[in-house]
Structure formats: structure tokens, C-alpha cells
Amino acid sequence: MKVFSLFAALLAAAAPVAAQTAQDSMPLSLAQAQRIATENNPQYRRAQTELGTAEADLRRTRGAFLPTVSLDFGASGGFSRRFTGQDQFGETVVRDTVLESNYSRASQGLAIRSITLFDGGKRQRERRAAQSGYQATEARIGAEEVRVRGEVERRYWEAVRTSQAIALEEALLRSARERLESTRALQRVGVRGPIDVLGAEVTVAEQEQALEKARGDARRAQLDLRQSMGVLDGPPLALTDAPAAPFDPAALDISALVARAISNHPRVARVQSAEQQAEHRLSAAHTSRWPRLSMGANLGRSQNNSDYSGFVQVNPLDQAVGLNFDLSIPLFSQYQTVYQIQAARATRDAAREDSRAERLTVERDVRVAVVELQNAHTAAAQTARAVELNRRRLELAQQQYRVGALTLMELTDAVERAARAERDALRTRFEFAAALATLDERVGGGVAP
């Protein structure tokens, strides 16, 4: 009786199951899934939107070195009717005739303002703070990309596992039907009775239910994968990659992994840039105690008219040029400067603690991921051993069952134990792949033995 020959081939195969490549399915590799996620994942795309604000802030601080320039045009006019005047003693008298007059004025000007000559280095410090903020935003986007790629990889392997679980359950169902036919044949020769046939039929029914559950799990796993990719619609996915074979994590240099994560991971880079930004803002706050010297210039033309022609005047004749300097020496600002410095110092200190806490978290995450990888490797080795033992036990049980030396219940127990071992072996193999993906994510790059 061929019971578990398909299981051995299934677990030893390096490529995904061919049954999942249907005519209407879409082949998808892990690299393609991760690329699609970086283009469509909502969380990653939302993180990218923050870069525009950081760029605008950086441009704003650069613009602080440039003057404010404005070109002004103006026109005014009016009409007056005077019934009173003044005599030689300055007394108001009523005129004999009403005095009516029209007037208008046209003006044009070019003004250059806010040319800062000295501000204690405030603008340079604010520009450096904006640059650090931009770098922090880039690092946050990088950290989100690492997280999304890790999530996609874990869900990809889960989708592969569930698709292979379908093949496993199909093989189990075929084996159960073979046992049912064998039991019926043994009943015809008097070796087995009706109760054995009924027991075999129950096993077939239970295995059919297990197969339907495996198919439902596979559909849900593909939906989870699609969600992480940011694209739910489309044909069924034919996953073309298979996980690497489990290796012994004892070959990994944990200290080197921790050092690489702390020096290269975008999570650490983000808090370090935020700390630098807070340091520059504190330095900029101190410059509020320095004097400020600025200058400005203006060039203008104007003309007064005794009629309304000023509203259409395009070339006023009167000209004026001006130059001004402003020196501001802060003496007392109602403790606003003290407050700004103290608030900036508190922000700097908090950023330092955030940076230290993030480094501790990254180190802890890497070490925990290595422990989980080691546990997954141990579990995979143990289940592989259990599969081999249960296969040999099942072969002996089948031989004894054919000659009537074993009851159906005892054979069923051997079959269930073997099936459970096969399922556990499949599960632990992909648990190792998921644990390796988590370690890659926490280190910030590929991990190899």
C-alpha cells in the first residue's frame, strides 16, 4: 500500500508544488512580491509622503539666507468739496462759493528687505537641524521598507506552506481511500469485518474535511499576502520560490549581527538623526541672546495729480531710493528666550534617551530573533526525526494489518501519528523560514550562516 511516498517527495522538494501553477494563475516570486509591496503597500507609501514636508522645511531654512523681495504698485485718488475755510486769524469761516477738487496718486516700488548680516549663526544651525530632520525622515522610510519586506516574506512563506499543506492533505486522503479499499478487500476474504470498513470510511470523511480546511487556509494566506503587497485583486498566485533548507544557527556570530544592526539599521539611524536635529535646535535657541543686524533697500517712483489720471499712470516721474540698517539687541524678552532654550534642552535630552532606548531595543530584538531561529532549527530537526520513525512504524503496522495481526484502531493510530509528524515537519520547516525572515528584518539585511 503506497501511503507516505508522496509525503517524502513533498518535503524533500526544493521547488514549490506544481499543483498550484494552474492555467489561470499568476507566477509570483518573493522578490516580485516585495517589489510590488514597495509600490503599493499603504503604510510604506504613507511614510514616503513625509519626505515632502521634510524637503519643504529644508528649503525654508535655505531660503532664510535670501532677502525678501517685493514689487509694489499702488494708485489712489479722491474727490473733495469744501464749504469752510480759515480767515487770517485762523478762525473757521463759511465760504461764499463751494471749493471742489480732484486728486490722485500713482506709485511703484521695488523693496528688498530682511537681508540678515549677523544673527549669531542661528540660520546655519536651523539649516543643520532641517538637514538632520530630512535624514531622520529618510531613515524612517527605510525602516518602514525593511518592515514591509519582512512582513511580505513571512506571509509569502505562509502562503507557500499552506499550498504545500494541500498537497499533503491530498496525499493523506489518497492513503485513507487506499486503506478503505484494502479493508473492503480483506472483508471479502473474511479477515476484516463491517466495523473495520465503517472505521475506514470515517477516516476518509475526516480527511476530506481536513483537505477542505487546508484549501481554506491557503486562500486566506494568499489574501494576507496580497494585503501586505497592497493589491487584493487579481488571479490566484502561483508562488515560484521555496525557502532555504534549515541550517544550524550556531554558525552565526551574534555579536557581529548586533553590531551590524546598531550601525546600519534604519531604526537606529532615525533616532540618531533626531538626536542631532534636537542638538542643532538647542544651539539655535542659544543664538536668541545675540544681537541681530539686518539691512534693506527700496527703489520707488510716484507722482501726484490734480485729477484722476493717477489711476492709469504707468510712468510716474518722481523717484526715490532708500537704504536702511536695523540693529536689534535683546535685553529682556519676558523670559521667552529662557523658555525656548530650556524646552530645546529638554527635547535634546529626550532624544538622547530615545536613541539609547532604540539601540537597546534593536539589540534585544536581534538576540531574541536568534533564539527563535535556534528553536525553529531544533524543532525542524526533531520533527524530521519523528517523520522517519513514524514512517517505519507505519510500514510495519500495515504489514501486520494485512495479515490480521493488528486491529483497525491500532493501524489508525499509527496513521494519525505519521500524518501528524508529516504536518509538524512541514510546519516547522516554514517556521524556520519565517524566523529567518524576522532575523533579516531586525538586522536590516541578509543573514547567512
CSV table of N, CA, C and O in Angstrom, one decimal, residues 103-217:
chain,number,residue,atom,x,y,z
A,103,TYR,N,-8.1,114.6,-6.9
A,103,TYR,CA,-6.7,114.3,-6.8
A,103,TYR,C,-6.5,112.8,-7.0
A,103,TYR,O,-7.5,112.0,-6.8
A,104,SER,N,-5.3,112.5,-7.3
A,104,SER,CA,-4.9,111.1,-7.5
A,104,SER,C,-3.4,110.9,-7.3
A,104,SER,O,-2.7,111.9,-7.4
A,105,ARG,N,-3.0,109.7,-7.0
A,105,ARG,CA,-1.5,109.4,-6.8
A,105,ARG,C,-1.2,108.1,-7.4
A,105,ARG,O,-2.0,107.1,-7.1
A,106,ALA,N,-0.1,107.9,-8.0
A,106,ALA,CA,0.4,106.7,-8.6
A,106,ALA,C,1.8,106.4,-8.0
A,106,ALA,O,2.6,107.3,-7.8
A,107,SER,N,2.0,105.1,-7.6
A,107,SER,CA,3.3,104.8,-7.0
A,107,SER,C,3.7,103.4,-7.5
A,107,SER,O,2.9,102.5,-7.7
A,108,GLN,N,5.0,103.2,-7.6
A,108,GLN,CA,5.7,102.0,-8.0
A,108,GLN,C,6.9,101.8,-7.1
A,108,GLN,O,7.6,102.8,-6.9
A,109,GLY,N,7.2,100.6,-6.7
A,109,GLY,CA,8.3,100.4,-5.8
A,109,GLY,C,8.9,99.0,-5.8
A,109,GLY,O,8.2,98.0,-6.0
A,110,LEU,N,10.2,98.9,-5.7
A,110,LEU,CA,10.9,97.6,-5.5
A,110,LEU,C,11.6,97.6,-4.2
A,110,LEU,O,12.4,98.5,-3.9
A,111,ALA,N,11.2,96.7,-3.3
A,111,ALA,CA,11.7,96.7,-1.9
A,111,ALA,C,12.5,95.4,-1.7
A,111,ALA,O,12.0,94.3,-2.0
A,112,ILE,N,13.6,95.5,-1.1
A,112,ILE,CA,14.5,94.4,-0.7
A,112,ILE,C,14.6,94.4,0.8
A,112,ILE,O,15.2,95.4,1.3
A,113,ARG,N,14.0,93.5,1.5
A,113,ARG,CA,14.0,93.5,2.9
A,113,ARG,C,14.7,92.3,3.5
A,113,ARG,O,14.9,91.3,2.9
A,114,SER,N,14.9,92.3,4.8
A,114,SER,CA,15.4,91.2,5.6
A,114,SER,C,16.7,90.6,5.1
A,114,SER,O,16.8,89.4,5.0
A,115,ILE,N,17.6,91.5,4.8
A,115,ILE,CA,19.0,91.0,4.4
A,115,ILE,C,19.7,90.9,5.8
A,115,ILE,O,20.2,91.9,6.3
A,116,THR,N,19.8,89.7,6.3
A,116,THR,CA,20.4,89.5,7.6
A,116,THR,C,21.9,89.5,7.5
A,116,THR,O,22.5,88.7,6.7
A,117,LEU,N,22.6,90.4,8.2
A,117,LEU,CA,24.1,90.5,8.1
A,117,LEU,C,24.7,89.7,9.3
A,117,LEU,O,25.8,89.1,9.1
A,118,PHE,N,24.0,89.6,10.4
A,118,PHE,CA,24.5,88.9,11.6
A,118,PHE,C,23.4,88.5,12.5
A,118,PHE,O,22.5,89.3,12.8
A,119,ASP,N,23.3,87.2,12.8
A,119,ASP,CA,22.3,86.7,13.7
A,119,ASP,C,22.8,85.7,14.7
A,119,ASP,O,22.1,84.9,15.3
A,120,GLY,N,24.2,85.7,14.9
A,120,GLY,CA,24.8,84.7,15.9
A,120,GLY,C,24.8,83.3,15.4
A,120,GLY,O,25.0,82.4,16.1
A,121,GLY,N,24.7,83.1,14.1
A,121,GLY,CA,24.7,81.7,13.5
A,121,GLY,C,23.4,81.0,13.6
A,121,GLY,O,23.4,79.8,13.4
A,122,LYS,N,22.3,81.7,13.9
A,122,LYS,CA,21.0,81.0,14.0
A,122,LYS,C,20.6,80.3,12.8
A,122,LYS,O,20.1,79.1,12.8
A,123,ARG,N,20.7,81.0,11.6
A,123,ARG,CA,20.3,80.4,10.4
A,123,ARG,C,21.1,79.1,10.0
A,123,ARG,O,20.5,78.1,9.5
A,124,GLN,N,22.4,79.1,10.2
A,124,GLN,CA,23.2,77.9,9.9
A,124,GLN,C,22.7,76.8,10.8
A,124,GLN,O,22.6,75.6,10.3
A,125,ARG,N,22.5,77.0,12.1
A,125,ARG,CA,22.0,75.9,13.0
A,125,ARG,C,20.7,75.4,12.6
A,125,ARG,O,20.4,74.2,12.7
A,126,GLU,N,19.8,76.3,12.2
A,126,GLU,CA,18.4,75.8,11.8
A,126,GLU,C,18.5,75.0,10.5
A,126,GLU,O,17.8,74.1,10.4
A,127,ARG,N,19.4,75.4,9.6
A,127,ARG,CA,19.6,74.6,8.4
A,127,ARG,C,20.1,73.2,8.7
A,127,ARG,O,19.7,72.2,8.2
A,128,ARG,N,21.1,73.1,9.6
A,128,ARG,CA,21.6,71.8,10.0
A,128,ARG,C,20.5,71.0,10.7
A,128,ARG,O,20.4,69.8,10.5
A,129,ALA,N,19.7,71.6,11.5
A,129,ALA,CA,18.6,70.9,12.1
A,129,ALA,C,17.6,70.4,11.1
A,129,ALA,O,17.1,69.2,11.2
A,130,ALA,N,17.3,71.2,10.1
A,130,ALA,CA,16.5,70.7,9.0
A,130,ALA,C,17.1,69.6,8.2
A,130,ALA,O,16.4,68.6,7.8
A,131,GLN,N,18.4,69.6,8.0
A,131,GLN,CA,19.1,68.5,7.3
A,131,GLN,C,19.0,67.2,8.1
A,131,GLN,O,18.7,66.1,7.6
A,132,SER,N,19.2,67.3,9.4
A,132,SER,CA,19.1,66.2,10.3
A,132,SER,C,17.6,65.6,10.3
A,132,SER,O,17.4,64.4,10.3
A,133,GLY,N,16.6,66.6,10.2
A,133,GLY,CA,15.3,66.1,10.2
A,133,GLY,C,15.0,65.4,8.9
A,133,GLY,O,14.2,64.4,8.8
A,134,TYR,N,15.6,65.9,7.8
A,134,TYR,CA,15.4,65.2,6.5
A,134,TYR,C,16.0,63.8,6.5
A,134,TYR,O,15.4,62.8,6.0
A,135,GLN,N,17.2,63.7,7.1
A,135,GLN,CA,17.8,62.4,7.2
A,135,GLN,C,17.0,61.4,8.1
A,135,GLN,O,16.9,60.2,7.9
A,136,ALA,N,16.4,62.0,9.2
A,136,ALA,CA,15.6,61.2,10.0
A,136,ALA,C,14.3,60.6,9.3
A,136,ALA,O,13.9,59.5,9.5
A,137,THR,N,13.8,61.5,8.4
A,137,THR,CA,12.6,61.1,7.6
A,137,THR,C,13.0,60.0,6.6
A,137,THR,O,12.3,59.0,6.4
A,138,GLU,N,14.2,60.1,6.0
A,138,GLU,CA,14.7,59.1,5.1
A,138,GLU,C,14.9,57.8,5.8
A,138,GLU,O,14.5,56.7,5.3
A,139,ALA,N,15.4,57.9,7.0
A,139,ALA,CA,15.7,56.6,7.8
A,139,ALA,C,14.4,56.0,8.2
A,139,ALA,O,14.2,54.8,8.2
A,140,ARG,N,13.4,56.8,8.5
A,140,ARG,CA,12.0,56.3,8.9
A,140,ARG,C,11.4,55.5,7.7
A,140,ARG,O,10.8,54.5,7.8
A,141,ILE,N,11.6,56.1,6.5
A,141,ILE,CA,11.1,55.4,5.3
A,141,ILE,C,11.9,54.1,5.1
A,141,ILE,O,11.3,53.1,4.7
A,142,GLY,N,13.2,54.2,5.3
A,142,GLY,CA,14.0,52.9,5.1
A,142,GLY,C,13.5,51.9,6.1
A,142,GLY,O,13.5,50.7,5.8
A,143,ALA,N,13.3,52.3,7.4
A,143,ALA,CA,12.8,51.3,8.4
A,143,ALA,C,11.5,50.7,8.0
A,143,ALA,O,11.2,49.5,8.2
A,144,GLU,N,10.6,51.5,7.5
A,144,GLU,CA,9.3,51.0,7.1
A,144,GLU,C,9.4,50.1,5.9
A,144,GLU,O,8.7,49.0,5.8
A,145,GLU,N,10.4,50.3,5.0
A,145,GLU,CA,10.6,49.4,3.9
A,145,GLU,C,11.1,48.1,4.4
A,145,GLU,O,10.7,47.0,3.9
A,146,VAL,N,12.0,48.1,5.3
A,146,VAL,CA,12.6,46.9,5.9
A,146,VAL,C,11.4,46.1,6.6
A,146,VAL,O,11.3,44.9,6.4
A,147,ARG,N,10.6,46.8,7.3
A,147,ARG,CA,9.4,46.1,8.0
A,147,ARG,C,8.5,45.5,7.0
A,147,ARG,O,8.0,44.3,7.1
A,148,VAL,N,8.2,46.2,5.9
A,148,VAL,CA,7.2,45.7,4.9
A,148,VAL,C,7.8,44.5,4.2
A,148,VAL,O,7.1,43.5,3.9
A,149,ARG,N,9.1,44.6,3.8
A,149,ARG,CA,9.7,43.5,3.1
A,149,ARG,C,9.7,42.2,4.0
A,149,ARG,O,9.5,41.1,3.6
A,150,GLY,N,10.0,42.4,5.3
A,150,GLY,CA,9.9,41.3,6.2
A,150,GLY,C,8.5,40.7,6.4
A,150,GLY,O,8.4,39.5,6.4
A,151,GLU,N,7.5,41.6,6.4
A,151,GLU,CA,6.2,41.1,6.5
A,151,GLU,C,5.8,40.3,5.3
A,151,GLU,O,5.1,39.3,5.4
A,152,VAL,N,6.1,40.9,4.1
A,152,VAL,CA,5.8,40.2,2.9
A,152,VAL,C,6.5,38.8,2.8
A,152,VAL,O,5.9,37.8,2.4
A,153,GLU,N,7.7,38.7,3.2
A,153,GLU,CA,8.4,37.5,3.2
A,153,GLU,C,7.8,36.4,4.1
A,153,GLU,O,7.6,35.3,3.7
A,154,ARG,N,7.4,36.8,5.3
A,154,ARG,CA,6.8,35.9,6.2
A,154,ARG,C,5.4,35.4,5.6
A,154,ARG,O,5.1,34.2,5.7
A,155,ARG,N,4.7,36.3,5.1
A,155,ARG,CA,3.4,35.9,4.5
A,155,ARG,C,3.5,35.1,3.2
A,155,ARG,O,2.7,34.3,2.9
A,156,TYR,N,4.6,35.4,2.5
A,156,TYR,CA,4.9,34.6,1.3
A,156,TYR,C,5.1,33.2,1.7
A,156,TYR,O,4.6,32.2,1.1
A,157,TRP,N,6.0,32.9,2.7
A,157,TRP,CA,6.3,31.6,3.1
A,157,TRP,C,5.1,30.9,3.7
A,157,TRP,O,4.9,29.7,3.5
A,158,GLU,N,4.2,31.6,4.4
A,158,GLU,CA,3.0,31.0,4.9
A,158,GLU,C,2.1,30.6,3.8
A,158,GLU,O,1.4,29.6,3.8
A,159,ALA,N,2.0,31.4,2.7
A,159,ALA,CA,1.2,31.0,1.6
A,159,ALA,C,1.8,29.8,0.9
A,159,ALA,O,1.0,28.9,0.4
A,160,VAL,N,3.1,29.7,0.8
A,160,VAL,CA,3.7,28.5,0.2
A,160,VAL,C,3.4,27.3,1.1
A,160,VAL,O,3.1,26.2,0.6
A,161,ARG,N,3.5,27.5,2.4
A,161,ARG,CA,3.3,26.4,3.3
A,161,ARG,C,1.9,25.8,3.2
A,161,ARG,O,1.6,24.6,3.1
A,162,THR,N,0.9,26.7,3.1
A,162,THR,CA,-0.5,26.3,3.0
A,162,THR,C,-0.8,25.6,1.7
A,162,THR,O,-1.6,24.7,1.6
A,163,SER,N,-0.1,26.1,0.6
A,163,SER,CA,-0.3,25.4,-0.6
A,163,SER,C,0.3,24.0,-0.6
A,163,SER,O,-0.3,23.1,-1.2
A,164,GLN,N,1.5,23.8,0.0
A,164,GLN,CA,2.0,22.5,0.2
A,164,GLN,C,1.2,21.7,1.1
A,164,GLN,O,1.2,20.4,1.0
A,165,ALA,N,0.6,22.3,2.1
A,165,ALA,CA,-0.3,21.5,3.0
A,165,ALA,C,-1.4,20.9,2.3
A,165,ALA,O,-1.9,19.8,2.6
A,166,ILE,N,-1.9,21.6,1.2
A,166,ILE,CA,-3.0,21.0,0.4
A,166,ILE,C,-2.5,19.7,-0.2
A,166,ILE,O,-3.2,18.7,-0.2
A,167,ALA,N,-1.3,19.7,-0.8
A,167,ALA,CA,-0.8,18.5,-1.4
A,167,ALA,C,-0.6,17.4,-0.4
A,167,ALA,O,-0.8,16.2,-0.6
A,168,LEU,N,-0.2,17.8,0.8
A,168,LEU,CA,0.0,16.8,1.9
A,168,LEU,C,-1.4,16.2,2.3
A,168,LEU,O,-1.5,15.0,2.4
A,169,GLU,N,-2.4,17.0,2.4
A,169,GLU,CA,-3.7,16.5,2.8
A,169,GLU,C,-4.3,15.7,1.7
A,169,GLU,O,-5.0,14.7,1.9
A,170,GLU,N,-4.0,16.0,0.4
A,170,GLU,CA,-4.5,15.2,-0.7
A,170,GLU,C,-3.8,13.8,-0.7
A,170,GLU,O,-4.5,12.8,-0.9
A,171,ALA,N,-2.5,13.8,-0.3
A,171,ALA,CA,-1.8,12.5,-0.2
A,171,ALA,C,-2.4,11.7,0.9
A,171,ALA,O,-2.6,10.5,0.8
A,172,LEU,N,-2.7,12.4,2.0
A,172,LEU,CA,-3.4,11.7,3.1
A,172,LEU,C,-4.7,11.1,2.8
A,172,LEU,O,-5.1,10.0,3.2
A,173,LEU,N,-5.5,11.9,2.0
A,173,LEU,CA,-6.8,11.4,1.6
A,173,LEU,C,-6.7,10.2,0.6
A,173,LEU,O,-7.4,9.2,0.7
A,174,ARG,N,-5.7,10.3,-0.3
A,174,ARG,CA,-5.5,9.1,-1.2
A,174,ARG,C,-5.1,7.9,-0.3
A,174,ARG,O,-5.6,6.8,-0.6
A,175,SER,N,-4.3,8.1,0.7
A,175,SER,CA,-3.9,7.0,1.5
A,175,SER,C,-5.1,6.4,2.3
A,175,SER,O,-5.3,5.2,2.4
A,176,ALA,N,-6.0,7.3,2.8
A,176,ALA,CA,-7.1,6.8,3.5
A,176,ALA,C,-8.1,6.0,2.6
A,176,ALA,O,-8.7,5.0,3.0
A,177,ARG,N,-8.2,6.5,1.4
A,177,ARG,CA,-9.1,5.8,0.4
A,177,ARG,C,-8.5,4.4,0.0
A,177,ARG,O,-9.2,3.4,-0.1
A,178,GLU,N,-7.1,4.4,-0.1
A,178,GLU,CA,-6.5,3.1,-0.3
A,178,GLU,C,-6.7,2.1,0.9
A,178,GLU,O,-7.0,0.9,0.6
A,179,ARG,N,-6.6,2.6,2.1
A,179,ARG,CA,-6.9,1.8,3.2
A,179,ARG,C,-8.3,1.3,3.3
A,179,ARG,O,-8.6,0.1,3.7
A,180,LEU,N,-9.2,2.1,2.8
A,180,LEU,CA,-10.6,1.7,2.8
A,180,LEU,C,-10.8,0.6,1.8
A,180,LEU,O,-11.5,-0.4,2.1
A,181,GLU,N,-10.3,0.7,0.6
A,181,GLU,CA,-10.4,-0.3,-0.4
A,181,GLU,C,-9.7,-1.6,0.1
A,181,GLU,O,-10.2,-2.7,-0.2
A,182,SER,N,-8.5,-1.5,0.7
A,182,SER,CA,-7.9,-2.6,1.2
A,182,SER,C,-8.7,-3.3,2.3
A,182,SER,O,-8.8,-4.6,2.4
A,183,THR,N,-9.3,-2.5,3.2
A,183,THR,CA,-10.2,-3.1,4.2
A,183,THR,C,-11.4,-3.8,3.6
A,183,THR,O,-11.8,-4.9,4.1
A,184,ARG,N,-12.0,-3.3,2.6
A,184,ARG,CA,-13.1,-3.9,1.9
A,184,ARG,C,-12.7,-5.2,1.3
A,184,ARG,O,-13.4,-6.2,1.4
A,185,ALA,N,-11.4,-5.2,0.7
A,185,ALA,CA,-10.9,-6.5,0.1
A,185,ALA,C,-10.7,-7.5,1.2
A,185,ALA,O,-11.0,-8.7,1.0
A,186,LEU,N,-10.2,-7.1,2.4
A,186,LEU,CA,-9.9,-8.0,3.5
A,186,LEU,C,-11.3,-8.5,4.1
A,186,LEU,O,-11.4,-9.7,4.5
A,187,GLN,N,-12.3,-7.7,4.0
A,187,GLN,CA,-13.6,-8.1,4.5
A,187,GLN,C,-14.2,-9.2,3.6
A,187,GLN,O,-14.8,-10.2,4.1
A,188,ARG,N,-13.9,-9.1,2.3
A,188,ARG,CA,-14.4,-10.1,1.4
A,188,ARG,C,-13.8,-11.5,1.6
A,188,ARG,O,-14.4,-12.5,1.3
A,189,VAL,N,-12.6,-11.5,2.1
A,189,VAL,CA,-11.9,-12.8,2.4
A,189,VAL,C,-12.1,-13.2,3.8
A,189,VAL,O,-11.5,-14.2,4.3
A,190,GLY,N,-12.8,-12.4,4.6
A,190,GLY,CA,-13.1,-12.8,6.0
A,190,GLY,C,-12.0,-12.4,7.0
A,190,GLY,O,-12.2,-12.8,8.2
A,191,VAL,N,-11.0,-11.6,6.6
A,191,VAL,CA,-10.0,-11.2,7.5
A,191,VAL,C,-10.5,-10.0,8.4
A,191,VAL,O,-10.2,-9.9,9.6
A,192,ARG,N,-11.3,-9.1,7.8
A,192,ARG,CA,-11.9,-8.0,8.5
A,192,ARG,C,-13.4,-8.0,8.4
A,192,ARG,O,-14.0,-8.6,7.6
A,193,GLY,N,-14.0,-7.2,9.4
A,193,GLY,CA,-15.4,-7.2,9.5
A,193,GLY,C,-16.0,-5.8,9.1
A,193,GLY,O,-15.3,-4.9,8.8
A,194,PRO,N,-17.4,-5.7,9.2
A,194,PRO,CA,-18.0,-4.4,8.8
A,194,PRO,C,-17.6,-3.3,9.6
A,194,PRO,O,-17.5,-2.1,9.1
A,195,ILE,N,-17.3,-3.5,10.9
A,195,ILE,CA,-16.9,-2.4,11.8
A,195,ILE,C,-15.6,-1.8,11.3
A,195,ILE,O,-15.3,-0.5,11.4
A,196,ASP,N,-14.7,-2.6,10.7
A,196,ASP,CA,-13.4,-2.1,10.2
A,196,ASP,C,-13.7,-1.2,9.0
A,196,ASP,O,-13.0,-0.2,8.8
A,197,VAL,N,-14.6,-1.7,8.2
A,197,VAL,CA,-14.9,-0.9,7.0
A,197,VAL,C,-15.5,0.5,7.4
A,197,VAL,O,-15.2,1.5,6.8
A,198,LEU,N,-16.4,0.5,8.3
A,198,LEU,CA,-17.0,1.7,8.8
A,198,LEU,C,-15.9,2.6,9.4
A,198,LEU,O,-16.0,3.9,9.1
A,199,GLY,N,-15.0,2.1,10.1
A,199,GLY,CA,-13.9,2.9,10.7
A,199,GLY,C,-13.1,3.5,9.6
A,199,GLY,O,-12.7,4.7,9.7
A,200,ALA,N,-12.8,2.8,8.5
A,200,ALA,CA,-12.0,3.3,7.4
A,200,ALA,C,-12.8,4.4,6.7
A,200,ALA,O,-12.2,5.4,6.2
A,201,GLU,N,-14.1,4.2,6.6
A,201,GLU,CA,-15.0,5.3,5.9
A,201,GLU,C,-15.0,6.5,6.7
A,201,GLU,O,-14.9,7.7,6.2
A,202,VAL,N,-15.0,6.4,8.1
A,202,VAL,CA,-14.9,7.6,8.9
A,202,VAL,C,-13.6,8.3,8.7
A,202,VAL,O,-13.6,9.6,8.7
A,203,THR,N,-12.5,7.6,8.6
A,203,THR,CA,-11.2,8.2,8.4
A,203,THR,C,-11.2,9.0,7.1
A,203,THR,O,-10.6,10.1,7.0
A,204,VAL,N,-11.8,8.4,6.1
A,204,VAL,CA,-11.9,9.1,4.8
A,204,VAL,C,-12.6,10.4,4.9
A,204,VAL,O,-12.2,11.4,4.4
A,205,ALA,N,-13.8,10.3,5.6
A,205,ALA,CA,-14.6,11.5,5.8
A,205,ALA,C,-13.9,12.6,6.5
A,205,ALA,O,-13.9,13.8,6.2
A,206,GLU,N,-13.1,12.2,7.6
A,206,GLU,CA,-12.4,13.2,8.4
A,206,GLU,C,-11.2,13.8,7.5
A,206,GLU,O,-11.0,15.0,7.7
A,207,GLN,N,-10.6,13.0,6.7
A,207,GLN,CA,-9.5,13.5,5.9
A,207,GLN,C,-10.1,14.4,4.8
A,207,GLN,O,-9.4,15.4,4.4
A,208,GLU,N,-11.3,14.2,4.3
A,208,GLU,CA,-11.9,15.1,3.3
A,208,GLU,C,-12.1,16.4,4.0
A,208,GLU,O,-11.9,17.5,3.4
A,209,GLN,N,-12.5,16.4,5.2
A,209,GLN,CA,-12.8,17.7,5.9
A,209,GLN,C,-11.4,18.4,6.2
A,209,GLN,O,-11.3,19.6,6.0
A,210,ALA,N,-10.4,17.7,6.5
A,210,ALA,CA,-9.1,18.3,6.7
A,210,ALA,C,-8.6,18.9,5.4
A,210,ALA,O,-7.9,20.0,5.4
A,211,LEU,N,-8.8,18.3,4.3
A,211,LEU,CA,-8.4,18.8,3.0
A,211,LEU,C,-9.1,20.1,2.7
A,211,LEU,O,-8.5,21.1,2.2
A,212,GLU,N,-10.4,20.2,3.0
A,212,GLU,CA,-11.2,21.4,2.7
A,212,GLU,C,-10.7,22.5,3.6
A,212,GLU,O,-10.6,23.7,3.2
A,213,LYS,N,-10.3,22.2,4.9
A,213,LYS,CA,-9.8,23.2,5.8
A,213,LYS,C,-8.4,23.7,5.2
A,213,LYS,O,-8.1,24.9,5.3
A,214,ALA,N,-7.6,22.8,4.7
A,214,ALA,CA,-6.3,23.2,4.2
A,214,ALA,C,-6.5,24.2,3.0
A,214,ALA,O,-5.7,25.1,2.8
A,215,ARG,N,-7.5,23.9,2.1
A,215,ARG,CA,-7.7,24.8,1.0
A,215,ARG,C,-8.2,26.1,1.5
A,215,ARG,O,-7.8,27.2,0.9
A,216,GLY,N,-9.1,26.2,2.5
A,216,GLY,CA,-9.5,27.5,3.0
A,216,GLY,C,-8.3,28.2,3.6
A,216,GLY,O,-8.2,29.5,3.5
A,217,ASP,N,-7.4,27.5,4.3
A,217,ASP,CA,-6.3,28.2,4.9
A,217,ASP,C,-5.4,28.8,3.8
A,217,ASP,O,-4.8,29.9,4.0
